[in-house]
GROMACS .gro file of C-alpha atoms in nm:
model
  175
    1MET     CA    1   0.338  -0.254  -1.141
    2VAL     CA    2   0.275  -0.209  -0.772
    3ASP     CA    3   0.028  -0.432  -0.589
    4GLU     CA    4  -0.102  -0.557  -0.927
    5ALA     CA    5  -0.202  -0.201  -1.027
    6GLU     CA    6  -0.077  -0.010  -1.331
    7GLN     CA    7   0.039   0.349  -1.283
    8ASN     CA    8  -0.265   0.458  -1.489
    9ARG     CA    9  -0.593   0.266  -1.483
   10VAL     CA   10  -0.746   0.145  -1.810
   11ILE     CA   11  -1.090   0.298  -1.863
   12PRO     CA   12  -1.336   0.011  -1.927
   13GLY     CA   13  -1.499   0.019  -2.269
   14LYS     CA   14  -1.261   0.281  -2.408
   15LEU     CA   15  -0.994   0.126  -2.628
   16PHE     CA   16  -0.650   0.290  -2.588
   17CYS     CA   17  -0.777   0.522  -2.315
   18LEU     CA   18  -0.603   0.553  -1.978
   19HIS     CA   19  -0.724   0.734  -1.669
   20PRO     CA   20  -0.485   1.025  -1.593
   21ASP     CA   21  -0.382   0.893  -1.250
   22SER     CA   22  -0.013   0.957  -1.296
   23ARG     CA   23   0.154   1.297  -1.291
   24VAL     CA   24   0.515   1.285  -1.411
   25GLN     CA   25   0.778   1.528  -1.292
   26VAL     CA   26   1.121   1.550  -1.458
   27LEU     CA   27   1.371   1.619  -1.180
   28GLN     CA   28   1.695   1.625  -1.378
   29TRP     CA   29   1.797   1.616  -1.743
   30ASP     CA   30   2.159   1.605  -1.862
   31ASP     CA   31   2.273   1.575  -2.223
   32GLY     CA   32   2.649   1.553  -2.181
   33PRO     CA   33   2.893   1.449  -2.452
   34ALA     CA   34   2.960   1.106  -2.297
   35VAL     CA   35   2.656   1.044  -2.076
   36GLN     CA   36   2.291   1.133  -2.122
   37SER     CA   37   2.059   1.098  -1.825
   38VAL     CA   38   1.712   1.179  -1.702
   39VAL     CA   39   1.560   1.142  -1.356
   40ALA     CA   40   1.182   1.153  -1.327
   41GLU     CA   41   0.913   1.037  -1.089
   42HIS     CA   42   0.539   0.983  -1.094
   43ASP     CA   43   0.262   0.958  -0.840
   44GLY     CA   44   0.038   0.714  -1.027
   45TYR     CA   45   0.040   0.476  -0.730
   46GLY     CA   46  -0.069   0.753  -0.494
   47ARG     CA   47  -0.426   0.624  -0.520
   48LEU     CA   48  -0.334   0.292  -0.354
   49THR     CA   49  -0.430   0.223   0.007
   50ALA     CA   50  -0.058   0.245   0.089
   51PRO     CA   51   0.063   0.515  -0.159
   52VAL     CA   52   0.390   0.468  -0.349
   53ILE     CA   53   0.613   0.711  -0.542
   54HIS     CA   54   0.816   0.566  -0.832
   55ARG     CA   55   1.138   0.745  -0.933
   56ARG     CA   56   1.343   0.629  -1.232
   57ASP     CA   57   1.699   0.727  -1.320
   58LEU     CA   58   1.784   0.639  -1.681
   59ARG     CA   59   2.143   0.683  -1.804
   60TYR     CA   60   2.305   0.612  -2.138
   61ASP     CA   61   2.685   0.591  -2.150
   62ARG     CA   62   2.784   0.646  -2.514
   63ASP     CA   63   3.144   0.527  -2.471
   64ARG     CA   64   3.037   0.196  -2.318
   65ALA     CA   65   2.712   0.167  -2.519
   66THR     CA   66   2.535   0.087  -2.191
   67TRP     CA   67   2.194   0.179  -2.054
   68LEU     CA   68   2.151   0.185  -1.675
   69VAL     CA   69   1.803   0.189  -1.519
   70VAL     CA   70   1.761   0.258  -1.147
   71ASP     CA   71   1.411   0.244  -0.997
   72ARG     CA   72   1.343   0.376  -0.647
   73LEU     CA   73   1.007   0.306  -0.489
   74THR     CA   74   0.915   0.477  -0.165
   75GLY     CA   75   0.607   0.462   0.052
   76SER     CA   76   0.458   0.680   0.321
   77SER     CA   77   0.717   0.772   0.583
   78GLY     CA   78   0.685   0.561   0.894
   79ALA     CA   79   0.456   0.309   0.723
   80SER     CA   80   0.563  -0.055   0.709
   81HIS     CA   81   0.326  -0.185   0.441
   82SER     CA   82   0.437  -0.477   0.229
   83HIS     CA   83   0.403  -0.429  -0.147
   84ARG     CA   84   0.423  -0.656  -0.449
   85LEU     CA   85   0.647  -0.503  -0.716
   86GLU     CA   86   0.663  -0.631  -1.072
   87TRP     CA   87   0.884  -0.527  -1.362
   88THR     CA   88   0.800  -0.660  -1.709
   89LEU     CA   89   1.029  -0.618  -2.010
   90VAL     CA   90   0.862  -0.701  -2.342
   91PHE     CA   91   1.088  -0.799  -2.633
   92ALA     CA   92   1.033  -0.797  -3.008
   93PRO     CA   93   0.926  -1.131  -3.161
   94HIS     CA   94   1.266  -1.190  -3.323
   95CYS     CA   95   1.458  -1.156  -2.992
   96ARG     CA   96   1.571  -1.454  -2.784
   97LEU     CA   97   1.655  -1.451  -2.412
   98GLU     CA   98   1.912  -1.686  -2.262
   99PRO     CA   99   1.991  -1.699  -1.888
  100ILE     CA  100   2.356  -1.630  -1.800
  101GLU     CA  101   2.538  -1.565  -1.473
  102GLN     CA  102   2.399  -1.251  -1.304
  103GLY     CA  103   2.155  -1.176  -1.585
  104TRP     CA  104   2.043  -1.253  -1.936
  105SER     CA  105   2.182  -1.263  -2.288
  106LEU     CA  106   1.952  -1.102  -2.543
  107VAL     CA  107   2.009  -1.226  -2.898
  108THR     CA  108   1.872  -1.007  -3.178
  109PRO     CA  109   1.932  -0.981  -3.554
  110ARG     CA  110   2.150  -0.676  -3.477
  111GLY     CA  111   2.371  -0.850  -3.224
  112ARG     CA  112   2.392  -0.983  -2.873
  113PHE     CA  113   2.327  -0.774  -2.564
  114ARG     CA  114   2.380  -0.838  -2.194
  115LEU     CA  115   2.100  -0.756  -1.954
  116ASP     CA  116   2.265  -0.743  -1.611
  117GLY     CA  117   2.041  -0.778  -1.312
  118PRO     CA  118   1.810  -0.704  -1.166
  119HIS     CA  119   1.984  -0.612  -0.844
  120LEU     CA  120   1.747  -0.520  -0.565
  121GLN     CA  121   1.828  -0.353  -0.232
  122ALA     CA  122   1.603  -0.276   0.062
  123GLY     CA  123   1.739  -0.125   0.382
  124GLY     CA  124   2.093  -0.149   0.242
  125GLN     CA  125   2.063  -0.527   0.201
  126ASP     CA  126   2.066  -0.724  -0.124
  127MET     CA  127   1.728  -0.888  -0.175
  128PRO     CA  128   1.639  -1.194  -0.383
  129ILE     CA  129   1.402  -1.133  -0.672
  130ARG     CA  130   1.194  -1.386  -0.865
  131ALA     CA  131   1.258  -1.395  -1.239
  132SER     CA  132   1.064  -1.572  -1.511
  133VAL     CA  133   1.058  -1.576  -1.889
  134GLU     CA  134   0.709  -1.605  -2.031
  135GLN     CA  135   0.550  -1.591  -2.373
  136GLY     CA  136   0.308  -1.311  -2.447
  137LEU     CA  137   0.175  -1.111  -2.738
  138VAL     CA  138   0.300  -0.789  -2.895
  139ALA     CA  139   0.103  -0.584  -3.148
  140PRO     CA  140   0.313  -0.391  -3.401
  141ARG     CA  141  -0.008  -0.241  -3.541
  142TYR     CA  142  -0.380  -0.263  -3.481
  143GLY     CA  143  -0.521  -0.613  -3.538
  144VAL     CA  144  -0.181  -0.782  -3.576
  145THR     CA  145  -0.018  -0.978  -3.291
  146PHE     CA  146   0.296  -1.187  -3.261
  147GLU     CA  147   0.420  -1.410  -2.982
  148ALA     CA  148   0.719  -1.265  -2.798
  149SER     CA  149   0.927  -1.317  -2.485
  150LEU     CA  150   0.846  -1.132  -2.164
  151LEU     CA  151   1.099  -1.108  -1.883
  152ARG     CA  152   0.920  -1.062  -1.552
  153TRP     CA  153   1.075  -0.979  -1.213
  154GLN     CA  154   0.872  -0.988  -0.891
  155TRP     CA  155   0.943  -0.898  -0.531
  156ASP     CA  156   0.731  -0.871  -0.216
  157GLY     CA  157   0.831  -0.661   0.084
  158PRO     CA  158   0.833  -0.322   0.254
  159LEU     CA  159   0.956   0.002   0.098
  160PRO     CA  160   1.181   0.183   0.030
  161VAL     CA  161   1.349  -0.037  -0.228
  162GLU     CA  162   1.591   0.024  -0.515
  163GLY     CA  163   1.613  -0.197  -0.824
  164ARG     CA  164   1.872  -0.163  -1.096
  165PHE     CA  165   1.959  -0.330  -1.423
  166SER     CA  166   2.173  -0.247  -1.723
  167ILE     CA  167   2.173  -0.334  -2.091
  168SER     CA  168   2.496  -0.331  -2.291
  169ARG     CA  169   2.618  -0.460  -2.625
  170GLN     CA  170   2.821  -0.780  -2.598
  171VAL     CA  171   3.131  -0.796  -2.809
  172HIS     CA  172   3.197  -1.162  -2.729
  173ALA     CA  173   2.958  -1.447  -2.659
  174PRO     CA  174   2.892  -1.514  -2.288
  175ARG     CA  175   3.101  -1.779  -2.115
   0.00000   0.00000   0.00000
């Protein structure tokens, strides 16, 4: 989210209906034998008073069983508006998050994963980011909800900014 706005507005009174604010453009797609990647961006925050473009680079390294997510958010050139950025990761009800050095351990019935980050840079400088684990609801189907963990990251400041995190399978328990 940017400035407490979703990339597509919810249309009041219309369940499961989103306003088509966001146009997505795939910039690059590679399906290599070891690494798969896609780079795409959207302009869903273009309607804000200080417009923002969100570009995401998503890579999967098969050999390392690691996902890397890099988000780049840019504003109008020459503008020095401050923005509130928020990333929210929603986990299945049976997953448990544990804080570890430089990230989180995600414990699931299928194993343990390391969520490294987030690492945030603005103007070439590392920036602190607020992190919190909250409880929320997930709905696996209509009319059914379960409590689940939400990992939320927040940052306030001027753009451009780059945030990155990775998720990889842990072979050994964290130290």
